[in-house]
């Protein structure tokens, strides 16, 4: 891969994931905005890309011809249509990275010329704030050196890891869908405080800050969640009573079931 300052990057699709990845890459300062281009059939999301100095177009072909690294950021059901139209324009010099949930590398490679460099990337919504969780998987044209460079390029978007494709669906259930699970928990935390007499707006702010702080301790403190939990619990104190209520409500089983259900749905999408 070229030095990042010379790397031409394209996005096919202008949704939140494309925006979050583009924003993270550009904020690092190694890629210049004039080397990035985004395509979409509608201009609805173009303004936020233009505000970063990124070129916009309605032509996917223009993105392919203008870029070496291309992110496919369209809905999974649109991937076959998009790639069939672009296949003849893809060369061995292109690096194609799909962020479409459930669409396997095998499917992608089957829609592109033989020998194409294909990868899958599963980001999540907090990429928009450079606090994402991203998993990158290589195709059969195993390009570990390229994957390592992409990991560096994407690191401003959050935590980036490289792993086998078999982990992608589980990562979708954990980090992709898991963001929504955390929001449900945040909502429930705040509603509990409202029930106990706290104003709603204040409860929501405290719930958000509680989750943010706990997350930072978990990520940066190098301690197992059980150890951190034990540090909050005192014998006969408030926390252990609350934890008992969560256990009676089946929180662990419900969360594990949610991740499992989301993972199985991702696998189902991949089989279509």
mmCIF file of C-alpha atoms in Angstrom:
data_model
loop_
_atom_site.group_PDB
_atom_site.id
_atom_site.type_symbol
_atom_site.label_atom_id
_atom_site.label_comp_id
_atom_site.label_asym_id
_atom_site.label_seq_id
_atom_site.Cartn_x
_atom_site.Cartn_y
_atom_site.Cartn_z
ATOM 1 C CA UNK A 1 0.000 0.000 0.000
ATOM 2 C CA UNK A 2 1.192 3.518 -0.744
ATOM 3 C CA UNK A 3 2.098 5.895 2.007
ATOM 4 C CA UNK A 4 -1.155 7.075 3.556
ATOM 5 C CA UNK A 5 -0.581 10.636 2.379
ATOM 6 C CA UNK A 6 -0.793 9.411 -1.222
ATOM 7 C CA UNK A 7 -3.473 6.762 -0.715
ATOM 8 C CA UNK A 8 -6.646 7.268 -2.727
ATOM 9 C CA UNK A 9 -9.699 6.114 -0.761
ATOM 10 C CA UNK A 10 -13.255 5.639 -1.955
ATOM 11 C CA UNK A 11 -16.542 4.870 -0.245
ATOM 12 C CA UNK A 12 -19.467 3.322 -2.081
ATOM 13 C CA UNK A 13 -22.313 4.297 0.201
ATOM 14 C CA UNK A 14 -22.642 7.441 2.284
ATOM 15 C CA UNK A 15 -24.307 6.195 5.465
ATOM 16 C CA UNK A 16 -23.199 6.409 9.087
ATOM 17 C CA UNK A 17 -20.538 3.692 8.828
ATOM 18 C CA UNK A 18 -18.902 5.324 5.795
ATOM 19 C CA UNK A 19 -19.039 8.692 7.528
ATOM 20 C CA UNK A 20 -17.583 7.350 10.777
ATOM 21 C CA UNK A 21 -14.697 5.585 9.046
ATOM 22 C CA UNK A 22 -13.945 8.571 6.821
ATOM 23 C CA UNK A 23 -14.030 10.933 9.773
ATOM 24 C CA UNK A 24 -11.669 8.776 11.798
ATOM 25 C CA UNK A 25 -9.200 8.377 8.943
ATOM 26 C CA UNK A 26 -9.159 12.084 8.160
ATOM 27 C CA UNK A 27 -8.895 13.222 11.771
ATOM 28 C CA UNK A 28 -5.635 11.304 12.107
ATOM 29 C CA UNK A 29 -4.182 13.668 9.509
ATOM 30 C CA UNK A 30 -2.267 11.064 7.486
ATOM 31 C CA UNK A 31 -4.800 11.050 4.624
ATOM 32 C CA UNK A 32 -5.767 14.285 2.905
ATOM 33 C CA UNK A 33 -9.443 14.917 2.218
ATOM 34 C CA UNK A 34 -8.790 15.629 -1.458
ATOM 35 C CA UNK A 35 -7.775 11.948 -1.839
ATOM 36 C CA UNK A 36 -11.165 10.687 -0.629
ATOM 37 C CA UNK A 37 -14.342 10.296 -2.670
ATOM 38 C CA UNK A 38 -17.827 9.053 -1.727
ATOM 39 C CA UNK A 39 -20.677 7.858 -3.920
ATOM 40 C CA UNK A 40 -24.377 7.362 -3.227
ATOM 41 C CA UNK A 41 -27.549 7.408 -5.343
ATOM 42 C CA UNK A 42 -29.003 10.185 -3.196
ATOM 43 C CA UNK A 43 -27.359 13.451 -2.165
ATOM 44 C CA UNK A 44 -29.036 13.427 1.259
ATOM 45 C CA UNK A 45 -25.833 12.595 3.169
ATOM 46 C CA UNK A 46 -23.379 14.411 0.941
ATOM 47 C CA UNK A 47 -23.190 17.660 2.913
ATOM 48 C CA UNK A 48 -21.399 16.164 5.918
ATOM 49 C CA UNK A 49 -18.747 14.625 3.660
ATOM 50 C CA UNK A 50 -18.352 17.872 1.740
ATOM 51 C CA UNK A 51 -17.860 19.676 5.055
ATOM 52 C CA UNK A 52 -14.734 17.526 5.545
ATOM 53 C CA UNK A 53 -13.472 18.415 2.049
ATOM 54 C CA UNK A 54 -14.356 15.010 0.580
ATOM 55 C CA UNK A 55 -15.490 14.741 -3.051
ATOM 56 C CA UNK A 56 -18.963 13.309 -3.699
ATOM 57 C CA UNK A 57 -20.485 11.667 -6.748
ATOM 58 C CA UNK A 58 -23.456 9.594 -7.840
ATOM 59 C CA UNK A 59 -21.148 7.330 -9.881
ATOM 60 C CA UNK A 60 -19.765 4.163 -8.277
ATOM 61 C CA UNK A 61 -17.529 3.730 -11.324
ATOM 62 C CA UNK A 62 -15.923 7.090 -10.610
ATOM 63 C CA UNK A 63 -15.080 5.887 -7.097
ATOM 64 C CA UNK A 64 -13.457 2.716 -8.449
ATOM 65 C CA UNK A 65 -11.422 4.606 -11.034
ATOM 66 C CA UNK A 66 -10.371 7.264 -8.510
ATOM 67 C CA UNK A 67 -9.385 4.987 -5.623
ATOM 68 C CA UNK A 68 -7.076 2.166 -4.652
ATOM 69 C CA UNK A 69 -8.750 1.371 -1.309
ATOM 70 C CA UNK A 70 -12.538 1.051 -1.671
ATOM 71 C CA UNK A 71 -14.972 0.567 1.194
ATOM 72 C CA UNK A 72 -18.268 -1.087 0.244
ATOM 73 C CA UNK A 73 -20.669 0.541 2.688
ATOM 74 C CA UNK A 74 -24.050 -0.328 1.172
ATOM 75 C CA UNK A 75 -26.868 -2.501 2.529
ATOM 76 C CA UNK A 76 -26.098 -6.237 2.330
ATOM 77 C CA UNK A 77 -28.877 -6.957 -0.181
ATOM 78 C CA UNK A 78 -27.394 -4.378 -2.580
ATOM 79 C CA UNK A 79 -23.906 -5.910 -2.688
ATOM 80 C CA UNK A 80 -24.532 -8.294 -5.636
ATOM 81 C CA UNK A 81 -26.069 -5.550 -7.789
ATOM 82 C CA UNK A 82 -23.290 -3.071 -6.981
ATOM 83 C CA UNK A 83 -20.433 -5.509 -7.561
ATOM 84 C CA UNK A 84 -21.810 -6.984 -10.770
ATOM 85 C CA UNK A 85 -21.905 -3.476 -12.213
ATOM 86 C CA UNK A 86 -18.361 -2.706 -11.045
ATOM 87 C CA UNK A 87 -16.623 -6.047 -11.551
ATOM 88 C CA UNK A 88 -15.089 -5.205 -14.921
ATOM 89 C CA UNK A 89 -13.519 -2.057 -13.442
ATOM 90 C CA UNK A 90 -11.820 -3.774 -10.465
ATOM 91 C CA UNK A 91 -8.106 -4.532 -10.920
ATOM 92 C CA UNK A 92 -5.581 -6.516 -8.839
ATOM 93 C CA UNK A 93 -4.306 -3.169 -7.499
ATOM 94 C CA UNK A 94 -7.620 -2.466 -5.768
ATOM 95 C CA UNK A 95 -8.221 -3.316 -2.123
ATOM 96 C CA UNK A 96 -11.933 -3.951 -1.620
ATOM 97 C CA UNK A 97 -13.178 -3.779 1.975
ATOM 98 C CA UNK A 98 -16.810 -4.677 2.653
ATOM 99 C CA UNK A 99 -18.640 -3.489 5.767
ATOM 100 C CA UNK A 100 -21.876 -5.281 4.803
ATOM 101 C CA UNK A 101 -23.139 -7.547 7.586
ATOM 102 C CA UNK A 102 -23.518 -11.199 6.690
ATOM 103 C CA UNK A 103 -21.983 -11.017 3.191
ATOM 104 C CA UNK A 104 -19.144 -13.536 3.178
ATOM 105 C CA UNK A 105 -15.737 -13.129 1.596
ATOM 106 C CA UNK A 106 -16.579 -16.081 -0.631
ATOM 107 C CA UNK A 107 -19.633 -14.250 -1.942
ATOM 108 C CA UNK A 108 -17.631 -11.083 -2.514
ATOM 109 C CA UNK A 109 -14.840 -12.916 -4.321
ATOM 110 C CA UNK A 110 -17.386 -14.710 -6.477
ATOM 111 C CA UNK A 111 -18.703 -11.358 -7.676
ATOM 112 C CA UNK A 112 -15.252 -9.926 -8.449
ATOM 113 C CA UNK A 113 -12.428 -10.896 -10.825
ATOM 114 C CA UNK A 114 -10.168 -13.745 -9.722
ATOM 115 C CA UNK A 115 -7.236 -12.644 -7.605
ATOM 116 C CA UNK A 116 -9.008 -9.568 -6.233
ATOM 117 C CA UNK A 117 -7.848 -8.394 -2.806
ATOM 118 C CA UNK A 118 -11.014 -8.640 -0.708
ATOM 119 C CA UNK A 119 -11.473 -8.039 3.009
ATOM 120 C CA UNK A 120 -14.368 -7.718 5.435
ATOM 121 C CA UNK A 121 -14.588 -5.050 8.086
ATOM 122 C CA UNK A 122 -17.221 -4.962 10.797
ATOM 123 C CA UNK A 123 -17.300 -1.561 12.516
ATOM 124 C CA UNK A 124 -19.956 -0.237 14.866
ATOM 125 C CA UNK A 125 -21.764 3.064 15.363
ATOM 126 C CA UNK A 126 -19.309 4.655 17.859
ATOM 127 C CA UNK A 127 -16.821 4.860 14.972
ATOM 128 C CA UNK A 128 -18.535 8.201 14.390
ATOM 129 C CA UNK A 129 -16.861 9.409 17.605
ATOM 130 C CA UNK A 130 -13.600 7.506 17.072
ATOM 131 C CA UNK A 131 -14.633 5.084 19.833
ATOM 132 C CA UNK A 132 -15.592 2.148 17.630
ATOM 133 C CA UNK A 133 -14.815 -1.560 17.800
ATOM 134 C CA UNK A 134 -13.676 -2.877 14.415
ATOM 135 C CA UNK A 135 -12.752 -6.383 13.278
ATOM 136 C CA UNK A 136 -10.926 -6.893 9.967
ATOM 137 C CA UNK A 137 -10.742 -10.240 8.141
ATOM 138 C CA UNK A 138 -8.696 -11.137 5.030
ATOM 139 C CA UNK A 139 -9.902 -13.021 1.968
ATOM 140 C CA UNK A 140 -8.353 -16.034 0.277
ATOM 141 C CA UNK A 141 -5.774 -13.728 -1.312
ATOM 142 C CA UNK A 142 -4.277 -13.477 2.154
ATOM 143 C CA UNK A 143 -2.714 -10.037 2.459
ATOM 144 C CA UNK A 144 -1.484 -9.892 6.045
ATOM 145 C CA UNK A 145 0.815 -6.970 5.276
ATOM 146 C CA UNK A 146 -2.095 -5.019 3.810
ATOM 147 C CA UNK A 147 -4.259 -5.969 6.794
ATOM 148 C CA UNK A 148 -1.592 -4.696 9.186
ATOM 149 C CA UNK A 149 -1.407 -1.378 7.333
ATOM 150 C CA UNK A 150 -5.192 -1.092 7.286
ATOM 151 C CA UNK A 151 -5.216 -1.668 11.034
ATOM 152 C CA UNK A 152 -2.938 1.342 11.446
ATOM 153 C CA UNK A 153 -5.000 3.407 9.005
ATOM 154 C CA UNK A 154 -8.256 2.601 10.821
ATOM 155 C CA UNK A 155 -6.916 2.900 14.372
ATOM 156 C CA UNK A 156 -8.221 6.488 14.808
ATOM 157 C CA UNK A 157 -11.739 5.005 14.506
ATOM 158 C CA UNK A 158 -11.306 3.048 17.743
ATOM 159 C CA UNK A 159 -10.124 -0.436 18.686
ATOM 160 C CA UNK A 160 -9.133 -2.377 15.544
ATOM 161 C CA UNK A 161 -8.247 -6.061 15.507
ATOM 162 C CA UNK A 162 -7.449 -8.497 12.686
ATOM 163 C CA UNK A 163 -8.924 -11.995 12.869
ATOM 164 C CA UNK A 164 -10.457 -14.857 10.900
ATOM 165 C CA UNK A 165 -13.735 -14.367 9.081
ATOM 166 C CA UNK A 166 -15.357 -16.908 11.416
ATOM 167 C CA UNK A 167 -15.247 -14.239 14.135
ATOM 168 C CA UNK A 168 -17.064 -11.590 12.100
ATOM 169 C CA UNK A 169 -20.628 -12.736 12.818
ATOM 170 C CA UNK A 170 -19.946 -13.019 16.552
ATOM 171 C CA UNK A 171 -18.397 -9.545 16.464
ATOM 172 C CA UNK A 172 -21.553 -8.314 14.730
ATOM 173 C CA UNK A 173 -23.626 -9.686 17.598
ATOM 174 C CA UNK A 174 -21.232 -8.388 20.269
ATOM 175 C CA UNK A 175 -20.127 -4.968 19.042
ATOM 176 C CA UNK A 176 -22.406 -4.144 16.120
ATOM 177 C CA UNK A 177 -25.746 -5.027 17.682
ATOM 178 C CA UNK A 178 -24.332 -4.770 21.202
ATOM 179 C CA UNK A 179 -24.375 -0.977 21.001
ATOM 180 C CA UNK A 180 -28.188 -1.119 20.953
ATOM 181 C CA UNK A 181 -28.186 -3.537 23.892
ATOM 182 C CA UNK A 182 -26.169 -1.016 25.897
ATOM 183 C CA UNK A 183 -28.669 1.708 25.011
ATOM 184 C CA UNK A 184 -31.504 -0.441 26.359
ATOM 185 C CA UNK A 185 -29.531 -0.928 29.574
ATOM 186 C CA UNK A 186 -28.850 2.825 29.798
ATOM 187 C CA UNK A 187 -32.533 3.551 29.315
ATOM 188 C CA UNK A 188 -33.438 1.058 32.049
ATOM 189 C CA UNK A 189 -30.845 2.522 34.446
ATOM 190 C CA UNK A 190 -32.270 5.999 33.993
ATOM 191 C CA UNK A 191 -35.851 4.797 34.345
ATOM 192 C CA UNK A 192 -34.912 3.106 37.605
ATOM 193 C CA UNK A 193 -33.613 6.412 38.951
ATOM 194 C CA UNK A 194 -36.737 8.223 37.716
ATOM 195 C CA UNK A 195 -38.834 5.659 39.582
ATOM 196 C CA UNK A 196 -36.883 6.560 42.694
ATOM 197 C CA UNK A 197 -37.554 10.272 42.253
ATOM 198 C CA UNK A 198 -34.743 11.683 40.073
ATOM 199 C CA UNK A 199 -35.643 14.050 37.195
ATOM 200 C CA UNK A 200 -35.632 12.241 33.847
ATOM 201 C CA UNK A 201 -33.095 14.432 32.016
ATOM 202 C CA UNK A 202 -30.622 14.245 34.896
ATOM 203 C CA UNK A 203 -31.075 10.492 35.202
ATOM 204 C CA UNK A 204 -30.297 10.047 31.509
ATOM 205 C CA UNK A 205 -27.099 12.102 31.787
ATOM 206 C CA UNK A 206 -25.953 10.155 34.837
ATOM 207 C CA UNK A 207 -26.757 6.837 33.152
ATOM 208 C CA UNK A 208 -24.674 7.826 30.121
ATOM 209 C CA UNK A 209 -21.761 8.968 32.284
ATOM 210 C CA UNK A 210 -21.947 5.823 34.418
ATOM 211 C CA UNK A 211 -21.677 3.592 31.343
ATOM 212 C CA UNK A 212 -18.908 5.745 29.860
ATOM 213 C CA UNK A 213 -16.852 5.681 33.058
ATOM 214 C CA UNK A 214 -17.369 1.965 33.606
ATOM 215 C CA UNK A 215 -16.332 1.308 30.020
ATOM 216 C CA UNK A 216 -13.119 3.297 30.377
ATOM 217 C CA UNK A 217 -12.212 1.425 33.561
ATOM 218 C CA UNK A 218 -12.924 -1.883 31.868
ATOM 219 C CA UNK A 219 -10.910 -1.041 28.752
ATOM 220 C CA UNK A 220 -7.973 0.741 30.347
ATOM 221 C CA UNK A 221 -7.760 -0.810 33.821
ATOM 222 C CA UNK A 222 -6.601 -4.258 32.653
ATOM 223 C CA UNK A 223 -8.877 -5.986 35.158
ATOM 224 C CA UNK A 224 -11.449 -8.698 34.542
ATOM 225 C CA UNK A 225 -15.068 -7.490 34.766
ATOM 226 C CA UNK A 226 -15.644 -9.782 37.748
ATOM 227 C CA UNK A 227 -12.764 -8.140 39.621
ATOM 228 C CA UNK A 228 -14.073 -4.652 38.926
ATOM 229 C CA UNK A 229 -17.539 -5.742 40.017
ATOM 230 C CA UNK A 230 -16.120 -7.133 43.265
ATOM 231 C CA UNK A 231 -14.419 -3.811 43.971
ATOM 232 C CA UNK A 232 -17.791 -2.044 43.883
ATOM 233 C CA UNK A 233 -19.508 -4.591 46.118
ATOM 234 C CA UNK A 234 -19.248 -4.275 49.885
ATOM 235 C CA UNK A 235 -20.723 -6.913 52.200
ATOM 236 C CA UNK A 236 -24.381 -6.155 52.804
ATOM 237 C CA UNK A 237 -24.165 -2.979 50.696
ATOM 238 C CA UNK A 238 -26.368 -1.466 48.023
ATOM 239 C CA UNK A 239 -24.601 -2.964 45.010
ATOM 240 C CA UNK A 240 -24.879 -6.610 46.007
ATOM 241 C CA UNK A 241 -28.609 -6.135 46.607
ATOM 242 C CA UNK A 242 -28.942 -4.623 43.149
ATOM 243 C CA UNK A 243 -26.890 -7.429 41.577
ATOM 244 C CA UNK A 244 -29.153 -9.980 43.265
ATOM 245 C CA UNK A 245 -32.130 -8.322 41.596
ATOM 246 C CA UNK A 246 -30.380 -8.472 38.198
ATOM 247 C CA UNK A 247 -29.621 -12.168 38.672
ATOM 248 C CA UNK A 248 -33.237 -12.883 39.587
ATOM 249 C CA UNK A 249 -34.268 -11.033 36.432
ATOM 250 C CA UNK A 250 -32.010 -13.211 34.304
ATOM 251 C CA UNK A 251 -29.822 -10.385 32.984
ATOM 252 C CA UNK A 252 -26.829 -12.588 32.124
ATOM 253 C CA UNK A 253 -28.888 -15.133 30.212
ATOM 254 C CA UNK A 254 -30.820 -12.387 28.410
ATOM 255 C CA UNK A 255 -27.650 -10.608 27.270
ATOM 256 C CA UNK A 256 -25.952 -13.824 26.167
ATOM 257 C CA UNK A 257 -29.126 -14.761 24.311
ATOM 258 C CA UNK A 258 -29.217 -11.370 22.600
ATOM 259 C CA UNK A 259 -25.643 -11.721 21.323
ATOM 260 C CA UNK A 260 -26.387 -15.283 20.184
ATOM 261 C CA UNK A 261 -29.570 -14.217 18.373
ATOM 262 C CA UNK A 262 -27.817 -11.328 16.609
ATOM 263 C CA UNK A 263 -24.917 -13.607 15.615
ATOM 264 C CA UNK A 264 -27.269 -16.246 14.200
ATOM 265 C CA UNK A 265 -29.111 -13.562 12.250
ATOM 266 C CA UNK A 266 -25.816 -12.391 10.730
ATOM 267 C CA UNK A 267 -25.060 -15.978 9.724
ATOM 268 C CA UNK A 268 -28.516 -16.302 8.215
ATOM 269 C CA UNK A 269 -27.961 -13.184 6.138
ATOM 270 C CA UNK A 270 -24.695 -14.674 4.912
ATOM 271 C CA UNK A 271 -26.436 -17.817 3.692
ATOM 272 C CA UNK A 272 -28.905 -15.913 1.510
#
